[in-house]
Amino acid sequence: MDIRGKIMTIILEDRKFIWENNEIKEFRKMWKQGNSVNNMARRFNCKNIDIAMLVLDQAERKLIHPRPTGLIGSKV
């Protein structure tokens, strides 16, 4: 992309940014249960980075909380 003579790169253009409310509710439940990012990505048919971005969003909104096992989870 070229804006005003500068070469630009759009990042994350092929990532999942739109989630259904029921998916987010299920994600929060899975997060509380200790599911890994890998498990959640398989469940929602997306990539790990999509789940990681959802984690960031939900944590920023204070809708999920840190867990001892972090992104890895206890249910791998």
Short mmCIF file of N, CA, C and O in Angstrom, two decimals:
data_model
loop_
_atom_site.label_atom_id
_atom_site.label_comp_id
_atom_site.label_asym_id
_atom_site.label_seq_id
_atom_site.Cartn_x
_atom_site.Cartn_y
_atom_site.Cartn_z
N MET A 1 0.85 -1.17 0.00
CA MET A 1 0.00 0.00 0.00
C MET A 1 0.90 1.23 0.00
O MET A 1 1.90 1.27 0.69
N ASP A 2 0.53 2.24 -0.74
CA ASP A 2 1.32 3.46 -0.84
C ASP A 2 0.44 4.66 -0.48
O ASP A 2 -0.49 5.00 -1.21
N ILE A 3 0.71 5.27 0.65
CA ILE A 3 -0.04 6.45 1.07
C ILE A 3 0.94 7.61 1.16
O ILE A 3 1.90 7.56 1.93
N ARG A 4 0.70 8.63 0.35
CA ARG A 4 1.55 9.83 0.33
C ARG A 4 3.03 9.49 0.15
O ARG A 4 3.89 10.00 0.87
N GLY A 5 3.32 8.57 -0.73
CA GLY A 5 4.69 8.24 -1.05
C GLY A 5 5.37 7.30 -0.07
O GLY A 5 6.53 6.98 -0.24
N LYS A 6 4.67 6.87 0.98
CA LYS A 6 5.24 5.94 1.94
C LYS A 6 4.72 4.54 1.67
O LYS A 6 3.54 4.35 1.43
N ILE A 7 5.60 3.59 1.74
CA ILE A 7 5.19 2.21 1.55
C ILE A 7 4.70 1.69 2.89
O ILE A 7 5.39 1.77 3.90
N MET A 8 3.47 1.18 2.91
CA MET A 8 2.83 0.71 4.12
C MET A 8 2.48 -0.77 3.99
O MET A 8 2.30 -1.26 2.88
N THR A 9 2.37 -1.45 5.11
CA THR A 9 1.96 -2.84 5.14
C THR A 9 0.77 -2.97 6.08
O THR A 9 0.80 -2.44 7.19
N ILE A 10 -0.27 -3.63 5.63
CA ILE A 10 -1.42 -3.92 6.48
C ILE A 10 -1.15 -5.25 7.16
O ILE A 10 -0.87 -6.25 6.49
N ILE A 11 -1.23 -5.25 8.48
CA ILE A 11 -0.98 -6.48 9.22
C ILE A 11 -2.30 -7.10 9.67
O ILE A 11 -3.32 -6.42 9.77
N LEU A 12 -2.26 -8.37 9.93
CA LEU A 12 -3.40 -9.12 10.47
C LEU A 12 -4.66 -9.02 9.62
O LEU A 12 -5.77 -9.16 10.13
N GLU A 13 -4.50 -8.80 8.33
CA GLU A 13 -5.68 -8.61 7.49
C GLU A 13 -6.50 -9.88 7.29
O GLU A 13 -7.67 -9.81 6.94
N ASP A 14 -5.91 -11.03 7.54
CA ASP A 14 -6.65 -12.27 7.37
C ASP A 14 -7.03 -12.91 8.70
O ASP A 14 -7.31 -14.10 8.78
N ARG A 15 -7.08 -12.13 9.75
CA ARG A 15 -7.44 -12.63 11.08
C ARG A 15 -8.94 -12.49 11.33
O ARG A 15 -9.63 -11.70 10.68
N LYS A 16 -9.40 -13.24 12.32
CA LYS A 16 -10.81 -13.22 12.68
C LYS A 16 -11.06 -12.11 13.69
O LYS A 16 -10.63 -12.19 14.83
N PHE A 17 -11.75 -11.06 13.28
CA PHE A 17 -12.04 -9.94 14.16
C PHE A 17 -13.51 -9.89 14.57
O PHE A 17 -13.87 -9.10 15.43
N ILE A 18 -14.34 -10.68 13.93
CA ILE A 18 -15.77 -10.65 14.25
C ILE A 18 -16.13 -11.97 14.91
O ILE A 18 -15.89 -13.05 14.35
N TRP A 19 -16.70 -11.86 16.09
CA TRP A 19 -17.10 -13.04 16.87
C TRP A 19 -18.58 -12.91 17.22
O TRP A 19 -19.05 -11.82 17.54
N GLU A 20 -19.30 -14.01 17.16
CA GLU A 20 -20.69 -14.03 17.60
C GLU A 20 -20.71 -14.01 19.13
O GLU A 20 -19.81 -14.55 19.77
N ASN A 21 -21.75 -13.40 19.69
CA ASN A 21 -21.84 -13.30 21.15
C ASN A 21 -21.81 -14.67 21.82
O ASN A 21 -21.19 -14.84 22.87
N ASN A 22 -22.47 -15.65 21.20
CA ASN A 22 -22.46 -16.99 21.81
C ASN A 22 -21.07 -17.61 21.77
O ASN A 22 -20.70 -18.36 22.67
N GLU A 23 -20.26 -17.29 20.77
CA GLU A 23 -18.88 -17.77 20.72
C GLU A 23 -18.06 -17.15 21.85
O GLU A 23 -17.26 -17.83 22.49
N ILE A 24 -18.27 -15.87 22.10
CA ILE A 24 -17.52 -15.19 23.16
C ILE A 24 -17.91 -15.76 24.52
O ILE A 24 -17.05 -15.99 25.37
N LYS A 25 -19.18 -16.03 24.71
CA LYS A 25 -19.62 -16.64 25.97
C LYS A 25 -18.98 -18.01 26.16
O LYS A 25 -18.51 -18.36 27.24
N GLU A 26 -18.95 -18.79 25.08
CA GLU A 26 -18.34 -20.11 25.16
C GLU A 26 -16.83 -20.00 25.39
O GLU A 26 -16.24 -20.76 26.16
N PHE A 27 -16.20 -19.03 24.74
CA PHE A 27 -14.78 -18.78 24.96
C PHE A 27 -14.51 -18.49 26.44
O PHE A 27 -13.58 -19.05 27.03
N ARG A 28 -15.31 -17.60 27.04
CA ARG A 28 -15.10 -17.26 28.46
C ARG A 28 -15.25 -18.49 29.35
O ARG A 28 -14.47 -18.67 30.29
N LYS A 29 -16.22 -19.33 29.03
CA LYS A 29 -16.41 -20.56 29.80
C LYS A 29 -15.18 -21.47 29.66
O LYS A 29 -14.67 -22.00 30.65
N MET A 30 -14.72 -21.63 28.43
CA MET A 30 -13.56 -22.47 28.18
C MET A 30 -12.32 -21.90 28.86
O MET A 30 -11.48 -22.63 29.38
N TRP A 31 -12.19 -20.56 28.86
CA TRP A 31 -11.06 -19.90 29.53
C TRP A 31 -11.08 -20.23 31.03
O TRP A 31 -10.06 -20.61 31.59
N LYS A 32 -12.26 -20.10 31.65
CA LYS A 32 -12.39 -20.40 33.08
C LYS A 32 -12.09 -21.87 33.38
O LYS A 32 -11.56 -22.20 34.43
N GLN A 33 -12.45 -22.74 32.45
CA GLN A 33 -12.22 -24.18 32.65
C GLN A 33 -10.76 -24.57 32.45
O GLN A 33 -10.39 -25.70 32.73
N GLY A 34 -9.96 -23.64 31.95
CA GLY A 34 -8.53 -23.91 31.77
C GLY A 34 -8.15 -24.48 30.43
O GLY A 34 -7.05 -25.01 30.27
N ASN A 35 -9.02 -24.37 29.44
CA ASN A 35 -8.70 -24.89 28.10
C ASN A 35 -7.53 -24.11 27.49
O ASN A 35 -7.40 -22.90 27.68
N SER A 36 -6.72 -24.82 26.74
CA SER A 36 -5.58 -24.20 26.07
C SER A 36 -6.04 -23.40 24.85
O SER A 36 -7.14 -23.62 24.32
N VAL A 37 -5.16 -22.52 24.41
CA VAL A 37 -5.43 -21.78 23.17
C VAL A 37 -5.59 -22.76 22.02
O VAL A 37 -6.47 -22.58 21.17
N ASN A 38 -4.79 -23.81 22.00
CA ASN A 38 -4.91 -24.81 20.93
C ASN A 38 -6.30 -25.44 20.91
O ASN A 38 -6.91 -25.59 19.84
N ASN A 39 -6.79 -25.84 22.09
CA ASN A 39 -8.14 -26.43 22.16
C ASN A 39 -9.20 -25.46 21.68
O ASN A 39 -10.11 -25.84 20.95
N MET A 40 -9.09 -24.21 22.12
CA MET A 40 -10.10 -23.22 21.73
C MET A 40 -10.03 -22.92 20.23
O MET A 40 -11.07 -22.78 19.58
N ALA A 41 -8.83 -22.87 19.68
CA ALA A 41 -8.69 -22.63 18.24
C ALA A 41 -9.33 -23.76 17.45
O ALA A 41 -10.01 -23.52 16.44
N ARG A 42 -9.13 -25.00 17.90
CA ARG A 42 -9.78 -26.13 17.22
C ARG A 42 -11.30 -26.02 17.33
O ARG A 42 -12.02 -26.23 16.35
N ARG A 43 -11.79 -25.68 18.53
CA ARG A 43 -13.23 -25.58 18.75
C ARG A 43 -13.87 -24.52 17.84
O ARG A 43 -14.94 -24.71 17.29
N PHE A 44 -13.21 -23.37 17.70
CA PHE A 44 -13.78 -22.27 16.93
C PHE A 44 -13.28 -22.24 15.48
O PHE A 44 -13.57 -21.29 14.75
N ASN A 45 -12.54 -23.29 15.11
CA ASN A 45 -12.05 -23.41 13.73
C ASN A 45 -11.32 -22.14 13.27
O ASN A 45 -11.66 -21.54 12.25
N CYS A 46 -10.35 -21.74 14.09
CA CYS A 46 -9.56 -20.56 13.75
C CYS A 46 -8.11 -20.82 14.16
O CYS A 46 -7.78 -21.92 14.58
N LYS A 47 -7.29 -19.84 14.05
CA LYS A 47 -5.87 -19.99 14.39
C LYS A 47 -5.62 -19.53 15.83
O LYS A 47 -6.40 -18.77 16.40
N ASN A 48 -4.51 -20.00 16.39
CA ASN A 48 -4.15 -19.63 17.75
C ASN A 48 -4.07 -18.11 17.93
O ASN A 48 -4.46 -17.59 18.97
N ILE A 49 -3.56 -17.41 16.92
CA ILE A 49 -3.43 -15.96 17.03
C ILE A 49 -4.80 -15.29 17.16
O ILE A 49 -4.94 -14.28 17.83
N ASP A 50 -5.84 -15.88 16.55
CA ASP A 50 -7.19 -15.33 16.68
C ASP A 50 -7.67 -15.44 18.12
O ASP A 50 -8.28 -14.51 18.67
N ILE A 51 -7.38 -16.57 18.75
CA ILE A 51 -7.75 -16.76 20.16
C ILE A 51 -6.93 -15.81 21.03
O ILE A 51 -7.46 -15.18 21.95
N ALA A 52 -5.65 -15.68 20.74
CA ALA A 52 -4.79 -14.78 21.52
C ALA A 52 -5.30 -13.34 21.45
O ALA A 52 -5.31 -12.62 22.46
N MET A 53 -5.76 -12.91 20.28
CA MET A 53 -6.31 -11.56 20.15
C MET A 53 -7.62 -11.44 20.93
O MET A 53 -7.89 -10.40 21.54
N LEU A 54 -8.42 -12.49 20.94
CA LEU A 54 -9.66 -12.47 21.73
C LEU A 54 -9.32 -12.41 23.22
O LEU A 54 -9.98 -11.70 23.98
N VAL A 55 -8.28 -13.12 23.64
CA VAL A 55 -7.83 -13.05 25.04
C VAL A 55 -7.46 -11.61 25.38
O VAL A 55 -7.89 -11.08 26.41
N LEU A 56 -6.68 -10.97 24.52
CA LEU A 56 -6.29 -9.58 24.77
C LEU A 56 -7.50 -8.67 24.88
O LEU A 56 -7.59 -7.84 25.78
N ASP A 57 -8.44 -8.82 23.96
CA ASP A 57 -9.66 -8.00 23.98
C ASP A 57 -10.44 -8.20 25.27
O ASP A 57 -10.83 -7.23 25.93
N GLN A 58 -10.69 -9.45 25.61
CA GLN A 58 -11.52 -9.74 26.78
C GLN A 58 -10.82 -9.35 28.09
O GLN A 58 -11.45 -8.90 29.03
N ALA A 59 -9.49 -9.49 28.13
CA ALA A 59 -8.73 -9.07 29.32
C ALA A 59 -8.75 -7.55 29.45
O ALA A 59 -8.92 -7.03 30.56
N GLU A 60 -8.58 -6.85 28.35
CA GLU A 60 -8.62 -5.39 28.35
C GLU A 60 -9.97 -4.88 28.85
O GLU A 60 -10.04 -3.88 29.57
N ARG A 61 -11.02 -5.58 28.49
CA ARG A 61 -12.37 -5.20 28.93
C ARG A 61 -12.70 -5.73 30.33
O ARG A 61 -13.79 -5.55 30.83
N LYS A 62 -11.72 -6.45 30.92
CA LYS A 62 -11.86 -7.04 32.25
C LYS A 62 -13.00 -8.07 32.32
O LYS A 62 -13.68 -8.21 33.32
N LEU A 63 -13.19 -8.79 31.22
CA LEU A 63 -14.23 -9.82 31.15
C LEU A 63 -13.66 -11.21 31.40
O LEU A 63 -14.41 -12.15 31.61
N ILE A 64 -12.34 -11.33 31.33
CA ILE A 64 -11.65 -12.54 31.78
C ILE A 64 -10.48 -12.07 32.65
O ILE A 64 -10.09 -10.90 32.59
N HIS A 65 -9.97 -12.98 33.44
CA HIS A 65 -8.90 -12.63 34.36
C HIS A 65 -7.71 -13.55 34.14
O HIS A 65 -7.86 -14.67 33.62
N PRO A 66 -6.51 -13.10 34.54
CA PRO A 66 -5.34 -13.96 34.39
C PRO A 66 -5.56 -15.29 35.10
O PRO A 66 -6.27 -15.37 36.10
N ARG A 67 -4.95 -16.32 34.57
CA ARG A 67 -5.04 -17.62 35.21
C ARG A 67 -3.62 -18.15 35.40
O ARG A 67 -2.71 -17.79 34.64
N PRO A 68 -3.42 -18.98 36.40
CA PRO A 68 -2.06 -19.44 36.72
C PRO A 68 -1.33 -20.07 35.54
O PRO A 68 -0.12 -19.95 35.42
N THR A 69 -2.07 -20.72 34.66
CA THR A 69 -1.45 -21.41 33.53
C THR A 69 -1.39 -20.55 32.28
O THR A 69 -0.95 -21.01 31.23
N GLY A 70 -1.83 -19.31 32.36
CA GLY A 70 -1.75 -18.37 31.23
C GLY A 70 -2.45 -18.88 29.99
O GLY A 70 -3.47 -19.56 30.08
N LEU A 71 -1.88 -18.58 28.83
CA LEU A 71 -2.49 -19.01 27.56
C LEU A 71 -2.46 -20.51 27.39
O LEU A 71 -3.31 -21.08 26.73
N ILE A 72 -1.46 -21.16 27.98
CA ILE A 72 -1.32 -22.61 27.81
C ILE A 72 -2.52 -23.34 28.37
O ILE A 72 -3.05 -24.25 27.75
N GLY A 73 -2.99 -22.93 29.53
CA GLY A 73 -4.14 -23.60 30.15
C GLY A 73 -3.73 -24.89 30.80
O GLY A 73 -2.61 -25.36 30.67
N SER A 74 -4.67 -25.47 31.53
CA SER A 74 -4.41 -26.74 32.19
C SER A 74 -4.99 -27.92 31.41
O SER A 74 -4.68 -29.06 31.70
N LYS A 75 -5.84 -27.63 30.45
CA LYS A 75 -6.44 -28.67 29.59
C LYS A 75 -5.86 -28.54 28.20
O LYS A 75 -6.38 -27.83 27.37
N VAL A 76 -4.75 -29.21 27.98
CA VAL A 76 -4.04 -29.08 26.70
C VAL A 76 -4.60 -30.03 25.68
O VAL A 76 -5.04 -31.03 25.78
#
